[in-house]
XYZ file of C-alpha atoms in Angstrom:
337
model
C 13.762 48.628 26.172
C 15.987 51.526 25.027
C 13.440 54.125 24.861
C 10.659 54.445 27.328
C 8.948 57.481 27.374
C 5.946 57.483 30.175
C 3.203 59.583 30.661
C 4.505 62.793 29.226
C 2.315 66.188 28.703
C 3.511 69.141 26.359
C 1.602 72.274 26.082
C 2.807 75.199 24.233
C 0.635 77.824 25.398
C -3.047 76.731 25.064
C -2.098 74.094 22.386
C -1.382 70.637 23.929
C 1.502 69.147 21.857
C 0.996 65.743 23.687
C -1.452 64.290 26.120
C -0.144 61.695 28.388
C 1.987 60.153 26.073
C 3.270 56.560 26.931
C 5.863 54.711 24.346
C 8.360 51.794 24.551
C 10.539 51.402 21.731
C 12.917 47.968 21.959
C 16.469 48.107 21.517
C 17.461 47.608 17.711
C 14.388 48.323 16.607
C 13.502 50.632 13.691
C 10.367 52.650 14.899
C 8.393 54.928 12.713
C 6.671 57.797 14.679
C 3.434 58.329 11.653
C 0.624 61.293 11.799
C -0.406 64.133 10.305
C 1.719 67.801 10.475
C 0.453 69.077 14.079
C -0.422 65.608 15.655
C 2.479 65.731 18.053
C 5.305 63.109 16.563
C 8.167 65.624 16.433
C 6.966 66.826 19.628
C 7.994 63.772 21.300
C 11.015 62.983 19.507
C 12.326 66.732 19.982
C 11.683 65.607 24.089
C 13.473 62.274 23.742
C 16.286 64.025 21.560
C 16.689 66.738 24.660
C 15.637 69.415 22.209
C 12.451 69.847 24.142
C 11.621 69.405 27.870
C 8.314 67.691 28.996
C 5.955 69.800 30.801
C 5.343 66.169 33.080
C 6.501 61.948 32.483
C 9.555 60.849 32.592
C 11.813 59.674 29.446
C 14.460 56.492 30.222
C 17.110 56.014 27.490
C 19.075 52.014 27.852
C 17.674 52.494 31.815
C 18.677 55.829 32.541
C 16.602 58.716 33.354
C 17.287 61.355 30.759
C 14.036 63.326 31.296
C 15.989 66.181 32.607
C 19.499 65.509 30.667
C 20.579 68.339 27.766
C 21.154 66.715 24.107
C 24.777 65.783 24.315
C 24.431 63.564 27.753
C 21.980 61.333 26.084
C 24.336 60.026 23.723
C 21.610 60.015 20.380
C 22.028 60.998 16.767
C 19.967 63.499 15.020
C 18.803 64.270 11.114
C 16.664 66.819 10.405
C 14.517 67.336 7.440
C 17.256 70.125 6.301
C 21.111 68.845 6.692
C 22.652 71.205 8.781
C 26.166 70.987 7.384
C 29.029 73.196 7.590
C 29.297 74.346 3.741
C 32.852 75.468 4.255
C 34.204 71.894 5.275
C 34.570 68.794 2.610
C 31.784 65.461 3.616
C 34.619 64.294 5.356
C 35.920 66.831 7.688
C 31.959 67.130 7.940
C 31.698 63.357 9.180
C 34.893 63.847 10.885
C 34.022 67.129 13.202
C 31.681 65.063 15.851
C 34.631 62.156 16.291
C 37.258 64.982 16.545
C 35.335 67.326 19.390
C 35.489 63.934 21.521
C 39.656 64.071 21.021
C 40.324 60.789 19.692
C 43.411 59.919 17.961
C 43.835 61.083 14.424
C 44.513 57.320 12.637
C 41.105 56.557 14.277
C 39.180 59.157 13.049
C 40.218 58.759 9.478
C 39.537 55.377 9.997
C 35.847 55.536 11.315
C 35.611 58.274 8.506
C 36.293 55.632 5.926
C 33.609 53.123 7.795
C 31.228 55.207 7.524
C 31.815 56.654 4.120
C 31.364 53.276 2.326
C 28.435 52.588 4.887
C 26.586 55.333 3.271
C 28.087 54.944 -0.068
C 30.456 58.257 -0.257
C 33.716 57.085 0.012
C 34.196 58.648 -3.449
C 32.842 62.138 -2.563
C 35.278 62.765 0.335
C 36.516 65.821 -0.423
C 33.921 67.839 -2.238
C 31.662 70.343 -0.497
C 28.181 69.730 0.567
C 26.849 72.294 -2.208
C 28.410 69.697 -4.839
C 26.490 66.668 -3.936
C 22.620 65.622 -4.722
C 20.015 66.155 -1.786
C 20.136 62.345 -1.586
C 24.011 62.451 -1.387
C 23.650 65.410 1.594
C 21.111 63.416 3.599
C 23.062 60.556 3.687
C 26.185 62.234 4.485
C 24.322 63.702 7.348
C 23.224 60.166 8.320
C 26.812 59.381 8.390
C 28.164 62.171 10.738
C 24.844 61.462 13.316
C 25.930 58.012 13.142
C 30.201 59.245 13.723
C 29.949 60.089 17.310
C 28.481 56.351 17.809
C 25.035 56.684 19.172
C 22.849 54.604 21.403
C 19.672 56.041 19.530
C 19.550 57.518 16.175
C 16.406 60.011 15.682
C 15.373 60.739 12.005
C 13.182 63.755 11.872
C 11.142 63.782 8.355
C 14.640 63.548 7.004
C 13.558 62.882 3.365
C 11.084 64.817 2.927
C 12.396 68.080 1.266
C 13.276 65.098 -1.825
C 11.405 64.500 -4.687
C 9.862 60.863 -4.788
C 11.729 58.962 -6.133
C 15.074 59.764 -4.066
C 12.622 59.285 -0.797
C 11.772 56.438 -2.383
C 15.502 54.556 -3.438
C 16.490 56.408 -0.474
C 14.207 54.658 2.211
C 15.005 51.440 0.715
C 18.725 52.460 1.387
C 17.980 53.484 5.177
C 16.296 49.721 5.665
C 19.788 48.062 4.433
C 21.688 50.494 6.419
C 19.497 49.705 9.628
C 19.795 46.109 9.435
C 23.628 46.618 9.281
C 24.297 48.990 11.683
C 21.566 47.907 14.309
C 21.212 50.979 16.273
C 18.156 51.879 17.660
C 15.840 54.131 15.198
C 12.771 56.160 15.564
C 12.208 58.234 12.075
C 9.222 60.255 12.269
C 7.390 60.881 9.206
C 3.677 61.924 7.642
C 4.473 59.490 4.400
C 2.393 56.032 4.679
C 4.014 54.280 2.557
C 7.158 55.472 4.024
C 6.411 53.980 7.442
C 4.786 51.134 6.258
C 7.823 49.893 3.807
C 10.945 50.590 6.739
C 9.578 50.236 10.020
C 9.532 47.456 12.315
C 6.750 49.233 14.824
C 4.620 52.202 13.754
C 3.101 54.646 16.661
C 0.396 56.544 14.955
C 0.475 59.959 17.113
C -2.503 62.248 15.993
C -4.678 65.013 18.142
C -1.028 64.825 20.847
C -2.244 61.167 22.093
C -0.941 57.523 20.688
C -3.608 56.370 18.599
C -2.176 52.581 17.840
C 1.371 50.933 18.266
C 2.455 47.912 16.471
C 3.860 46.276 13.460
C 2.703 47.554 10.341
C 0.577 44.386 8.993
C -1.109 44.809 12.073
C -2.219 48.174 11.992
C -3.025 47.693 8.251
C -5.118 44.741 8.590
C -6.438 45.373 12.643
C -6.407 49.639 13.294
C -7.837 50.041 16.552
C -9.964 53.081 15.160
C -11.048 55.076 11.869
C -8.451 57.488 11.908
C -5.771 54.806 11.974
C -8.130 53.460 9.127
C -7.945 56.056 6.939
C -4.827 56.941 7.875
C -2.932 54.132 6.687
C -4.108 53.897 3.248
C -7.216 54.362 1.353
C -10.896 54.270 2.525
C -14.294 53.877 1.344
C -17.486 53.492 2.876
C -19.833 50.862 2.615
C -22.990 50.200 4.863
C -21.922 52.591 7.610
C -18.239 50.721 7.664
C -14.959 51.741 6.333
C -13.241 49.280 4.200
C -10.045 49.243 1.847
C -11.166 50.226 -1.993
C -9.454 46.694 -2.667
C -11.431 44.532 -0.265
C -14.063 44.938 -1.814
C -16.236 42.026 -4.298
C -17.536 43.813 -7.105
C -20.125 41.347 -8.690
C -21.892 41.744 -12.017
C -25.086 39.220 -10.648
C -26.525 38.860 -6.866
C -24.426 37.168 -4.811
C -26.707 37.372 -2.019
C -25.927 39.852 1.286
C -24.835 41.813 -1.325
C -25.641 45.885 -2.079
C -27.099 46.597 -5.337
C -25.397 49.879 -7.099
C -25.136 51.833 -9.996
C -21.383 52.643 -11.487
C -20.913 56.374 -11.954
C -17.584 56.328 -12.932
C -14.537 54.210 -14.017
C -11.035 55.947 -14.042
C -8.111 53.674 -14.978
C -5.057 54.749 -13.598
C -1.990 52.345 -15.113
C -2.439 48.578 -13.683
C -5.548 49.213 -11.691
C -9.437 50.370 -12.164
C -10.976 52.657 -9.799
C -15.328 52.330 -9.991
C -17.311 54.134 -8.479
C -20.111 52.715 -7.593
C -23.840 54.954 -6.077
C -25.095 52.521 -3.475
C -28.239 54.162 -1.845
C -26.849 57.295 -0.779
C -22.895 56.770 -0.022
C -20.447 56.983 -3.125
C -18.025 53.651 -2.473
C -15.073 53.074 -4.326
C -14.130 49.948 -5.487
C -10.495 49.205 -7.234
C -9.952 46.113 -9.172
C -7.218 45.088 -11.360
C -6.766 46.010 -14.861
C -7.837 42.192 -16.037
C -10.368 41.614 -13.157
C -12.557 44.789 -14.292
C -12.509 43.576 -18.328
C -13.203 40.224 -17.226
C -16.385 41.547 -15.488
C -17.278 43.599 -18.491
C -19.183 46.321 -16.911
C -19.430 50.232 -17.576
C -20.814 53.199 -16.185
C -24.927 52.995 -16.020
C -24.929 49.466 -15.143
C -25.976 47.837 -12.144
C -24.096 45.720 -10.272
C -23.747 44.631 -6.252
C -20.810 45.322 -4.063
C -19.828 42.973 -0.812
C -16.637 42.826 1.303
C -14.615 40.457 0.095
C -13.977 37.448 2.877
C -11.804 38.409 6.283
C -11.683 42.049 4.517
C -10.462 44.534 7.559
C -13.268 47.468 8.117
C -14.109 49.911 11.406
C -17.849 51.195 12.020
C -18.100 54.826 11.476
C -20.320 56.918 13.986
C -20.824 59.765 11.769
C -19.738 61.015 8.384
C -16.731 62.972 9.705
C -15.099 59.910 11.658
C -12.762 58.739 9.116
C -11.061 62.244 9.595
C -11.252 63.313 12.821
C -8.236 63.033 15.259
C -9.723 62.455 18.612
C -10.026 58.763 18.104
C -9.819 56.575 21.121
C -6.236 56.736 22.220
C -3.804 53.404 22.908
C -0.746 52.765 24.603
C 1.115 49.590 23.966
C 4.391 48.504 23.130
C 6.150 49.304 20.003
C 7.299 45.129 20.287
């Protein structure tokens, strides 16, 4: 493993950042830290960056204690959510300034420059300040000077998320490539779903300072361990006491049998897809069908019609009304494998 971080308590004051936290992230891997602002997941990657200090565990990076180590013996990268670049200096000096501290020859520090340049797609913005480039352009020029000083870990800390969406988005699909080129060990924490979900090879959902769930994202999508992962990792509804996805359910204009009978109160379409909502008894459940599937049934609001899970459909029994939002879930500690 390359990071193994073991039983490991935070507290600032009477707060508890993190509650016997245990984590083991593989070497290679690209690991997405997920939860909600406050749940602890830059907490623990401020401890494994050296940043922070553990009140108690113990943190191993590739075997070796660093639990106690400052920042620079630990040999990791680090992008923050604001690139902290030095406004004076062109991107390359800026790329350039971590391979130059260590002393190494001039011809290869232009070279490795240049390498990582095209990695990130700058070569052609070289010598223009940071204040002349796009946020995109700035985060990934800070990408490229965490990644100069050649890392054993790289640690992304909500780095696009001071970009609108659609940079986060092309810009996320960019990180993916880059990962699967460069192949250094990555834990990017982040609050954004779909974010997570789309890069990661692992997801750790950290929420109330514990580990809710760890493992690949189909499998938290389609198995969470609790509610809060649940309704963490995408949309909810509730049906029968259970949570469900809005698109697993069956929404059926005659009895299917084991059915619930329901009245539609509203239909909202929002582009490709139609959201119903449908009064069964006394819970409000959503229901989201395709654009064709809902015409096809050829339904409206006042009518009746019966709502089912569709077959194998993924759903976690809620204890009371509050569950689906309520951090102090059942915690887990697994691999991130």
């Amino acid at each position: 493993m390359s990071i193994e971080v073991s039983s490991v308590n935070k507290r600032f004051g009477d707060f508890v950042a993190l509650d016997d936290v245990s984590v083991s992230i593989p070497t290679g891997s690209l690991t997405a830290l997920l939860g909600p602002s406050g749940g602890g997941k830059s907490t623990l990657l401020r401890i494994i960056a050296g940043l922070e200090f553990a009140d108690s565990g113990v943190v191993e990076i590739e075997g070796v204690d660093a639990t106690n180590l400052p920042p620079q013996k630990r040999n990791v990268g680090f992008v923050f959510q604001h690139y902290a670049a030095f406004k004076h200096m062109s991107v390359a000096r800026n790329v350039a300034f971590g391979i130059e501290i260590r002393k190494r020859p001039k011809a290869e520090v232009k070279a490795r420059v240049a390498e990582l340049l095209g990695l990130v797609h700058l070569s052609q913005f070289a010598e223009r300040l940071p204040s002349q480039l796009s946020g995109g352009q700035r985060q990934r020029m800070a990408l490229a000077r965490a990644l100069a000083g050649e890392p054993t870990v790289l640690l992304l800390d909500e780095p696009f998320g001071a970009l609108d969406a659609k940079v986060r988005k092309e810009l996320r699909d960019w990180l993916r490539r880059l990962h699967d080129e460069v192949s250094v060990t990555t834990v990017l924490v982040t609050h954004d779903q779909d974010e997570a979900l789309e890069v990661a090879d692992s997801i750790a959902v950290i929420a109330g300072g514990t580990v809710q769930q760890v493992g690949p994202p189909d499998e938290l999508y389609d198995a969470p361990a609790n509610d809060f992962v649940m309704s963490f990792l995408g949309p909810v509804t509730r049906l029968g006491g259970q949570l469900v996805r809005p698109h697993d359910l069956d929404l059926l204009s005659s009895d299917p049998g084991g059915a619930h009978l329901g009245q539609i109160t509203r239909v909202t379409r929002v582009g490709f897809e139609v959201r119903v909502d449908v009064a069964v008894g006394d819970e409000s459940v959503l229901v989201t069908l395709t654009r064709t599937h809902y015409y096809a049934l050829g339904v409206q609001v006042g009518d009746m019609v019966w709502v089912r899970p569709a077959a194998g459909a993924p759903s976690v029994a809620t204890a009371t009304s509050t569950a689906a939002t309520s951090t102090a879930a059942t915690p887990v500690t697994a691999d991130v494998g």
